[in-house]
Short mmCIF file of C-alpha atoms and ligand atoms in Angstrom, two decimals:
data_model
loop_
_atom_site.label_atom_id
_atom_site.label_comp_id
_atom_site.label_asym_id
_atom_site.label_seq_id
_atom_site.Cartn_x
_atom_site.Cartn_y
_atom_site.Cartn_z
CA MET F 1 81.19 24.84 31.96
CA ARG F 2 80.93 28.34 32.87
CA THR F 3 79.20 31.43 32.52
CA VAL F 4 75.74 33.13 33.81
CA THR F 5 74.12 36.01 32.74
CA ALA F 6 70.24 36.45 34.48
CA GLN F 7 69.76 39.26 36.27
CA GLY F 8 70.42 37.10 39.67
CA VAL F 9 69.48 38.26 43.39
CA GLU F 10 73.26 38.26 45.11
CA ASP F 11 73.23 36.24 48.89
CA ALA F 12 73.08 38.39 51.34
CA ILE F 13 76.45 37.93 52.84
CA PRO F 14 79.51 37.42 50.96
CA TYR F 15 80.32 33.89 51.79
CA ARG F 16 83.52 33.95 50.74
CA GLU F 17 84.48 36.78 52.55
CA GLU F 18 83.35 35.33 55.93
CA THR F 19 86.84 34.96 57.98
CA SER F 20 85.16 34.56 62.05
CA LYS F 21 84.86 31.28 63.54
CA ASP F 22 80.99 31.20 63.26
CA ALA F 23 81.14 31.62 59.36
CA ARG F 24 83.47 28.59 59.37
CA TYR F 25 81.27 26.42 61.95
CA LEU F 26 81.57 23.60 60.36
CA GLU F 27 84.33 22.10 57.79
CA VAL F 28 84.82 19.00 55.11
CA VAL F 29 88.19 19.57 54.05
CA ALA F 30 89.44 17.86 50.84
CA VAL F 31 87.23 14.17 51.98
CA ARG F 32 88.10 11.59 49.51
CA LYS F 33 85.92 8.57 49.78
CA SER F 34 85.68 5.12 47.69
CA PHE F 35 83.40 2.08 48.32
CA ARG F 36 85.21 -0.77 47.33
CA GLY F 37 87.32 0.78 44.57
CA ALA F 38 84.81 3.09 43.47
CA THR F 39 85.22 6.72 43.85
CA VAL F 40 82.22 8.35 45.46
CA MET F 41 84.03 11.76 46.69
CA ASP F 42 87.42 13.23 45.14
CA GLY F 43 88.24 16.03 47.67
CA MET F 44 85.23 16.69 48.94
CA ASN F 45 85.45 20.75 50.74
CA PHE F 46 82.22 22.04 52.59
CA ARG F 47 82.06 25.05 54.85
CA MET F 48 78.48 26.31 56.32
CA ARG F 49 77.87 28.99 59.22
CA LYS F 50 76.56 28.59 62.69
CA GLY F 51 72.73 28.47 62.09
CA GLU F 52 72.56 28.42 59.29
CA LEU F 53 69.87 25.47 57.39
CA VAL F 54 71.64 23.78 54.82
CA SER F 55 70.58 21.69 51.80
CA LEU F 56 72.42 18.94 50.23
CA LEU F 57 70.52 18.37 47.11
CA GLY F 58 71.49 16.24 44.01
CA PRO F 59 70.19 12.67 42.41
CA SER F 60 70.05 9.90 43.34
CA GLY F 61 73.53 8.20 44.16
CA CYS F 62 75.62 11.57 43.78
CA GLY F 63 77.15 11.10 47.09
CA LYS F 64 74.69 13.08 49.45
CA THR F 65 73.93 10.79 52.36
CA THR F 66 78.19 9.37 52.31
CA LEU F 67 78.77 12.93 53.17
CA LEU F 68 76.24 13.18 55.60
CA ARG F 69 77.06 9.69 57.17
CA ILE F 70 81.11 11.01 56.83
CA ILE F 71 80.07 14.16 59.21
CA ALA F 72 78.36 12.29 61.52
CA GLY F 73 80.69 9.66 62.16
CA LEU F 74 79.18 6.90 60.87
CA VAL F 75 80.95 6.56 57.38
CA VAL F 76 85.22 6.88 57.68
CA ALA F 77 86.61 9.08 54.90
CA ASP F 78 89.52 7.52 53.15
CA GLU F 79 91.03 11.24 53.40
CA GLY F 80 90.00 14.26 54.60
CA ASP F 81 89.11 16.11 57.76
CA VAL F 82 85.85 17.45 59.38
CA VAL F 83 85.99 19.96 61.99
CA LEU F 84 83.36 21.29 63.94
CA GLY F 85 83.23 24.62 65.88
CA SER F 86 86.87 24.71 66.16
CA ARG F 87 86.65 20.81 67.17
CA ASN F 88 88.73 19.21 64.48
CA ILE F 89 86.11 15.69 64.87
CA THR F 90 87.74 13.43 61.97
CA ASP F 91 88.70 10.73 64.41
CA LEU F 92 85.67 10.95 67.32
CA PRO F 93 83.71 8.18 67.43
CA ALA F 94 80.00 8.95 66.61
CA HIS F 95 78.18 9.13 69.69
CA LYS F 96 80.75 11.74 71.11
CA ARG F 97 80.09 14.28 68.22
CA ASN F 98 77.14 15.80 69.72
CA VAL F 99 75.84 15.17 66.71
CA SER F 100 72.09 13.91 66.21
CA VAL F 101 70.68 12.58 63.02
CA VAL F 102 67.32 11.95 61.81
CA PHE F 103 66.50 9.12 59.44
CA GLN F 104 63.81 8.71 56.43
CA ASN F 105 62.02 5.98 58.42
CA TYR F 106 61.99 7.81 61.62
CA ALA F 107 64.01 4.99 63.46
CA LEU F 108 62.16 5.30 67.10
CA PHE F 109 61.82 2.29 69.31
CA PRO F 110 58.52 0.80 69.30
CA HIS F 111 58.25 -0.52 72.88
CA LEU F 112 59.07 3.02 73.87
CA SER F 113 56.16 5.72 75.00
CA VAL F 114 57.30 8.42 72.85
CA ALA F 115 58.45 10.19 75.91
CA GLU F 116 60.73 7.72 76.68
CA ASN F 117 62.13 7.92 72.79
CA VAL F 118 62.83 11.53 73.15
CA ALA F 119 64.42 10.65 76.55
CA PHE F 120 66.85 7.89 75.00
CA GLY F 121 69.36 10.08 73.91
CA LEU F 122 70.09 12.25 77.66
CA LYS F 123 70.01 8.63 79.25
CA ALA F 124 72.49 7.14 76.60
CA ARG F 125 74.25 10.27 78.31
CA GLY F 126 74.05 9.71 81.88
CA ARG F 127 71.13 11.91 82.98
CA THR F 128 68.23 10.88 85.25
CA ARG F 129 64.62 9.94 84.67
CA ALA F 130 64.08 13.35 86.87
CA GLU F 131 67.08 15.13 85.34
CA ALA F 132 65.48 14.59 81.95
CA GLU F 133 61.52 15.26 82.55
CA GLY F 134 62.06 19.24 81.33
CA PRO F 135 64.29 18.69 78.68
CA VAL F 136 61.73 16.38 76.89
CA ARG F 137 58.61 18.33 78.33
CA ASP F 138 60.47 21.40 76.14
CA ALA F 139 60.98 19.32 73.05
CA LEU F 140 57.88 18.07 73.17
CA LYS F 141 56.72 21.56 72.98
CA LEU F 142 58.86 22.51 70.04
CA VAL F 143 57.01 20.03 67.83
CA ARG F 144 53.81 20.40 69.41
CA MET F 145 53.35 17.23 70.70
CA GLU F 146 53.47 17.73 74.82
CA THR F 147 50.15 15.80 75.33
CA TYR F 148 51.11 12.71 73.54
CA ALA F 149 54.15 11.92 75.86
CA ASP F 150 52.50 9.09 77.37
CA LYS F 151 51.16 7.53 74.18
CA PRO F 152 52.66 4.52 72.71
CA ILE F 153 54.91 5.00 69.50
CA ALA F 154 52.57 2.06 67.88
CA GLY F 155 49.36 4.38 67.49
CA LEU F 156 51.41 7.75 65.87
CA SER F 157 50.72 8.69 62.44
CA GLY F 158 53.92 8.99 59.95
CA GLY F 159 53.87 13.01 60.31
CA GLN F 160 53.90 12.10 64.38
CA GLN F 161 56.29 10.00 64.57
CA GLN F 162 58.85 12.16 62.26
CA ARG F 163 58.00 14.72 64.84
CA ILE F 164 59.18 12.27 67.80
CA ALA F 165 62.07 11.95 65.99
CA VAL F 166 62.68 15.49 65.55
CA ALA F 167 62.40 15.79 68.85
CA ARG F 168 64.52 13.24 70.25
CA ALA F 169 67.33 14.66 68.06
CA LEU F 170 67.15 18.33 68.98
CA VAL F 171 66.60 17.44 72.79
CA VAL F 172 70.33 16.48 73.53
CA LYS F 173 70.89 20.43 72.02
CA PRO F 174 73.68 19.51 69.21
CA ASP F 175 76.25 21.25 67.48
CA LEU F 176 74.63 19.74 64.71
CA LEU F 177 71.78 18.42 63.63
CA LEU F 178 71.60 15.67 60.13
CA LEU F 179 67.98 15.15 58.29
CA ASP F 180 68.79 12.43 55.70
CA GLU F 181 65.42 12.83 53.62
CA PRO F 182 63.01 13.17 56.63
CA PHE F 183 60.10 13.66 54.66
CA SER F 184 60.19 11.45 51.95
CA ALA F 185 57.33 8.68 53.30
CA LEU F 186 55.01 11.75 53.87
CA ASP F 187 52.23 12.50 51.23
CA ARG F 188 52.49 15.85 49.71
CA LYS F 189 50.50 18.30 51.90
CA LEU F 190 51.95 16.57 54.84
CA ARG F 191 55.91 16.93 53.64
CA GLU F 192 54.83 20.84 53.13
CA THR F 193 53.10 21.35 56.74
CA MET F 194 56.23 19.80 58.22
CA GLN F 195 58.77 21.68 56.17
CA VAL F 196 57.22 25.01 57.44
CA GLU F 197 57.35 23.78 61.08
CA LEU F 198 60.82 22.36 60.46
CA LYS F 199 62.78 25.53 59.39
CA SER F 200 60.31 27.65 62.33
CA LEU F 201 61.56 25.39 64.71
CA LEU F 202 65.40 25.02 63.86
CA ARG F 203 64.93 28.85 63.85
CA ASP F 204 63.64 29.60 67.19
CA SER F 205 66.06 26.73 68.51
CA GLY F 206 69.13 28.20 66.78
CA THR F 207 69.73 25.17 65.86
CA THR F 208 73.25 24.67 62.97
CA ALA F 209 70.93 21.87 60.33
CA ILE F 210 71.93 20.17 56.95
CA PHE F 211 68.93 18.59 55.25
CA VAL F 212 70.10 16.11 52.79
CA THR F 213 66.93 15.91 49.55
CA HIS F 214 66.58 15.05 46.30
CA ASP F 215 63.73 16.91 45.71
CA GLN F 216 64.26 20.48 44.63
CA GLU F 217 61.25 22.40 45.57
CA GLU F 218 61.62 20.83 49.03
CA ALA F 219 65.30 22.51 48.78
CA LEU F 220 64.27 26.01 47.68
CA SER F 221 61.39 25.47 50.19
CA VAL F 222 63.36 25.11 53.63
CA SER F 223 67.06 26.48 53.01
CA ASP F 224 69.47 28.99 53.61
CA ARG F 225 71.73 27.77 51.30
CA ILE F 226 71.52 24.69 48.97
CA ALA F 227 74.69 22.64 48.06
CA VAL F 228 73.80 21.24 44.89
CA MET F 229 75.43 18.25 44.20
CA ASN F 230 77.15 16.08 41.00
CA ALA F 231 78.71 12.42 41.39
CA GLY F 232 80.44 13.49 44.24
CA ARG F 233 81.21 17.33 43.81
CA ILE F 234 79.51 20.46 44.76
CA GLU F 235 78.30 22.53 41.55
CA GLN F 236 77.40 25.19 43.34
CA PHE F 237 76.67 26.42 46.96
CA ALA F 238 74.31 29.37 46.59
CA SER F 239 71.07 30.23 48.03
CA PRO F 240 67.96 29.60 46.78
CA SER F 241 67.05 32.64 44.65
CA THR F 242 70.83 32.87 43.88
CA LEU F 243 70.71 29.14 42.49
CA TYR F 244 67.03 29.57 40.19
CA ALA F 245 68.20 33.09 38.94
CA ARG F 246 71.85 32.36 38.23
CA PRO F 247 73.17 28.71 38.13
CA GLU F 248 76.39 27.94 36.93
CA THR F 249 76.29 25.40 34.53
CA PRO F 250 73.33 23.27 32.83
CA PHE F 251 73.14 20.63 35.33
CA VAL F 252 72.18 23.37 38.27
CA MET F 253 69.92 25.13 36.00
CA ASP F 254 68.07 21.36 35.18
CA PHE F 255 68.23 20.29 38.35
CA VAL F 256 67.01 23.36 39.45
CA GLY F 257 63.83 24.16 38.74
CA LEU F 258 62.20 24.02 34.93
CA SER F 259 64.06 25.90 32.09
CA LEU F 260 63.40 26.67 28.36
CA ARG F 261 66.84 25.26 27.14
CA LEU F 262 68.18 25.44 23.42
CA HIS F 263 71.55 24.21 21.59
CA GLY F 264 73.22 25.80 19.48
CA ARG F 265 76.65 27.70 18.14
CA ALA F 266 77.69 30.85 19.17
CA ALA F 267 78.66 33.73 16.35
CA ARG F 268 80.24 36.94 16.90
CA THR F 269 77.96 39.68 15.76
CA GLY F 270 80.58 42.76 16.96
CA ASP F 271 77.64 44.26 19.21
CA ASP F 272 77.06 43.88 22.92
CA HIS F 273 75.36 40.58 22.93
CA VAL F 274 76.74 36.92 21.94
CA ALA F 275 73.64 35.54 19.15
CA VAL F 276 73.57 31.80 19.23
CA GLU F 277 72.43 29.55 16.30
CA THR F 278 69.48 26.97 17.44
CA ALA F 279 67.62 25.06 15.57
CA HIS F 280 64.66 27.55 16.34
CA GLY F 281 66.73 30.68 15.66
CA ILE F 282 69.07 32.94 16.76
CA VAL F 283 68.87 33.94 20.60
CA ARG F 284 71.11 36.18 22.10
CA THR F 285 72.81 36.52 25.34
CA ALA F 286 75.06 39.00 27.08
CA ALA F 287 77.70 35.91 28.20
CA ARG F 288 80.74 35.73 27.01
CA LEU F 289 80.99 32.87 24.55
CA GLU F 290 83.81 31.96 22.37
CA ASP F 291 83.07 32.23 18.22
CA GLY F 292 81.88 29.27 16.80
CA GLU F 293 81.83 27.74 20.46
CA PRO F 294 78.84 25.02 21.07
CA ALA F 295 76.78 26.30 23.94
CA ILE F 296 74.03 25.94 25.85
CA VAL F 297 71.08 28.26 26.17
CA GLY F 298 67.77 28.69 28.49
CA VAL F 299 65.73 31.15 30.53
CA ARG F 300 63.08 30.24 32.84
CA PRO F 301 59.70 29.32 31.83
CA GLU F 302 58.22 32.05 33.75
CA LEU F 303 59.98 35.32 32.38
CA VAL F 304 58.92 33.62 29.10
CA ARG F 305 55.84 35.95 27.07
CA ALA F 306 53.82 33.32 24.35
CA TYR F 307 51.74 35.07 21.07
CA ARG F 308 49.90 33.47 18.55
CA ALA F 309 51.92 33.68 16.24
CA SER F 310 49.18 36.15 14.04
CA ASP F 311 49.13 38.86 16.36
CA VAL F 312 52.61 39.51 18.02
CA PRO F 313 52.99 43.16 18.92
CA ARG F 314 56.03 44.89 18.07
CA GLU F 315 58.88 44.84 20.68
CA PRO F 316 61.57 47.08 21.06
CA SER F 317 64.59 45.58 21.19
CA GLY F 318 66.59 43.85 23.66
CA ARG F 319 64.04 40.66 23.70
CA ASN F 320 64.62 37.26 21.81
CA ARG F 321 62.26 35.71 20.07
CA ILE F 322 61.60 32.00 18.22
CA GLU F 323 58.26 30.35 16.90
CA VAL F 324 57.29 27.15 17.59
CA THR F 325 54.34 24.66 17.11
CA LEU F 326 52.95 24.17 20.48
CA GLU F 327 52.60 20.33 21.26
CA ASP F 328 50.98 20.39 24.91
CA VAL F 329 48.90 22.73 26.84
CA MET F 330 48.77 21.89 30.38
CA ILE F 331 46.46 24.36 32.46
CA LEU F 332 47.09 23.91 36.03
CA GLY F 333 45.06 26.07 38.07
CA SER F 334 46.86 28.66 39.03
CA LYS F 335 49.29 28.36 36.25
CA THR F 336 49.18 27.07 32.15
CA MET F 337 51.97 25.67 31.03
CA LEU F 338 52.66 25.71 27.44
CA HIS F 339 54.93 22.54 25.71
CA GLY F 340 56.53 23.67 22.07
CA ARG F 341 57.02 21.06 19.52
CA SER F 342 61.01 19.66 19.76
CA GLU F 343 63.19 17.28 17.38
CA GLY F 344 65.76 16.63 20.02
CA SER F 345 66.59 17.39 23.18
CA GLU F 346 65.28 21.44 23.12
CA ARG F 347 63.04 22.11 25.67
CA LEU F 348 59.94 24.90 24.95
CA VAL F 349 58.61 25.81 27.83
CA CYS F 350 56.58 28.84 28.72
CA GLU F 351 54.68 29.40 31.74
CA LEU F 352 51.46 31.49 32.18
CA ALA F 353 49.81 32.50 35.24
CA GLY F 354 45.89 31.74 35.48
CA ILE F 355 44.18 30.00 33.42
CA GLN F 356 44.49 30.34 29.55
CA SER F 357 42.38 28.47 27.19
CA GLN F 358 43.15 30.68 24.01
CA TYR F 359 46.01 28.21 23.57
CA VAL F 360 45.89 25.20 21.65
CA ARG F 361 47.89 22.13 20.50
CA GLY F 362 48.83 22.29 17.01
CA GLN F 363 48.87 25.94 16.86
CA ARG F 364 51.78 28.11 15.91
CA ILE F 365 53.35 30.77 19.02
CA VAL F 366 56.20 32.92 19.34
CA LEU F 367 57.94 32.72 22.63
CA ASP F 368 59.89 36.02 23.58
CA TRP F 369 61.93 36.79 27.04
CA ALA F 370 64.45 39.18 27.48
CA ILE F 371 68.53 38.75 26.40
CA GLU F 372 69.36 39.37 30.06
CA ASP F 373 67.05 36.99 31.01
CA THR F 374 69.47 34.56 28.56
CA LEU F 375 71.33 31.78 30.82
CA ALA F 376 74.28 30.75 28.12
CA TYR F 377 76.86 28.25 29.23
CA GLY F 378 79.70 27.28 26.57
CA ALA F 379 80.54 23.84 26.44
CA ALA F 380 84.06 24.41 26.26
CA ALA F 381 84.77 25.65 28.99
N1 ATP L 401 78.08 0.97 52.29
C1 ATP L 401 78.45 1.35 50.60
N2 ATP L 401 78.85 0.04 49.98
C2 ATP L 401 79.03 0.49 48.51
N3 ATP L 401 78.75 1.38 47.67
C3 ATP L 401 77.84 2.37 48.52
C4 ATP L 401 77.78 2.56 49.92
N4 ATP L 401 77.23 3.65 50.61
C5 ATP L 401 77.07 4.30 48.97
N5 ATP L 401 77.58 3.67 48.27
C6 ATP L 401 77.83 3.86 47.19
O1 ATP L 401 78.18 5.46 46.96
C7 ATP L 401 77.59 6.34 45.91
C8 ATP L 401 76.63 7.64 46.21
O2 ATP L 401 75.67 6.74 47.86
P1 ATP L 401 74.68 8.12 48.62
O3 ATP L 401 73.78 6.98 49.29
O4 ATP L 401 76.02 8.53 48.87
O5 ATP L 401 74.16 8.87 46.99
P2 ATP L 401 73.15 9.81 47.77
O6 ATP L 401 73.29 10.58 46.50
O7 ATP L 401 72.36 9.87 48.67
O8 ATP L 401 71.69 8.89 46.77
P3 ATP L 401 70.36 8.59 47.37
O9 ATP L 401 69.97 10.08 47.38
O10 ATP L 401 70.22 7.04 46.15
O11 ATP L 401 69.91 7.94 48.99
C9 ATP L 401 76.30 5.12 45.33
O12 ATP L 401 77.14 4.29 44.23
C10 ATP L 401 76.46 4.30 46.43
O13 ATP L 401 75.76 3.18 45.59
#
């Protein structure tokens, strides 16, 4: 698959051109992994900068946790290398990597107090109780739990327990922090609060971290960059804004955000644009597609305008228009989602700001968007 043409926001720093040590802080090189003959990862390469917060985002079973565990030393790769801060740690056991992991289920010790839980990693490294006191206090302060030091774990809420788990991971000043779906057991509101807190505390402490999630909104909100994984491969690795505005494959377009999506066949028209013939009419795109090539075209729903078919204004050229019958109108308060009726796997969706009660099911409407916002992918590439 290839080709993207929507106007996107460039990553602030051209990643591939960076060669400094900090730019290659963590490198996973040509990693292969099979479980009982089934290949999960076949030559995975991944590289991140010092101080970055990177999310691994992908559907269940795509290999996110396996990659995280290989980096942590909890799973041994069949082939390949893991390099951290110019140290090849491939053959080091987990406890010698100075990598901390925060798990989904917190994994705290219920019989120990909050402070004893946080001190655990320091004790394991041979620090005395007195030596651990200061760092434990600082770590608890970082997660705003300093007044809970002597409390038992049992009485804490899920959000508080996860804060303690983060404090316990950070107290040892890890070279790398790995978080495996850390907030998935929390309710939505608390999860959002924790995402904001985590982002600022990692930034404040200068921690390099990898965050595993299958929730695209979570990935978009917490990450400096996101690696979108699919079937053991990274499909695209970019900033949240680039991923959203310029997804490089239909998989990324579908996985990161919603889009209006149509299937069709490209037909060369001779001008700057390619016309894609779809079941809902011609959609033009600036993407390079071969004449006759099957193609997928898409556009983000908030870039689509809607008009009642009876009062469509004249438009300057440069826009695509298709007419559809409204199947569903979802008024969500801050926005209204219009869904057009579709026969197959087309998705005819438009997002309008605010409450738009003039639209009703069964109405004929025209969806309208700029050619330059049209994403397009040739199936033959
Ligand atoms: N210890 C194991 N033994 C056998 N198969 C495994 C093992 N660990 C992972 N797998 C398989 O490897 C594949 C990738 O699993 P992994 O847990 O890395 O995916 P994931 O993207 O983290 O999924 P999820 O979001 O569901 O946690 C899956 O098919 C899984 O069944």
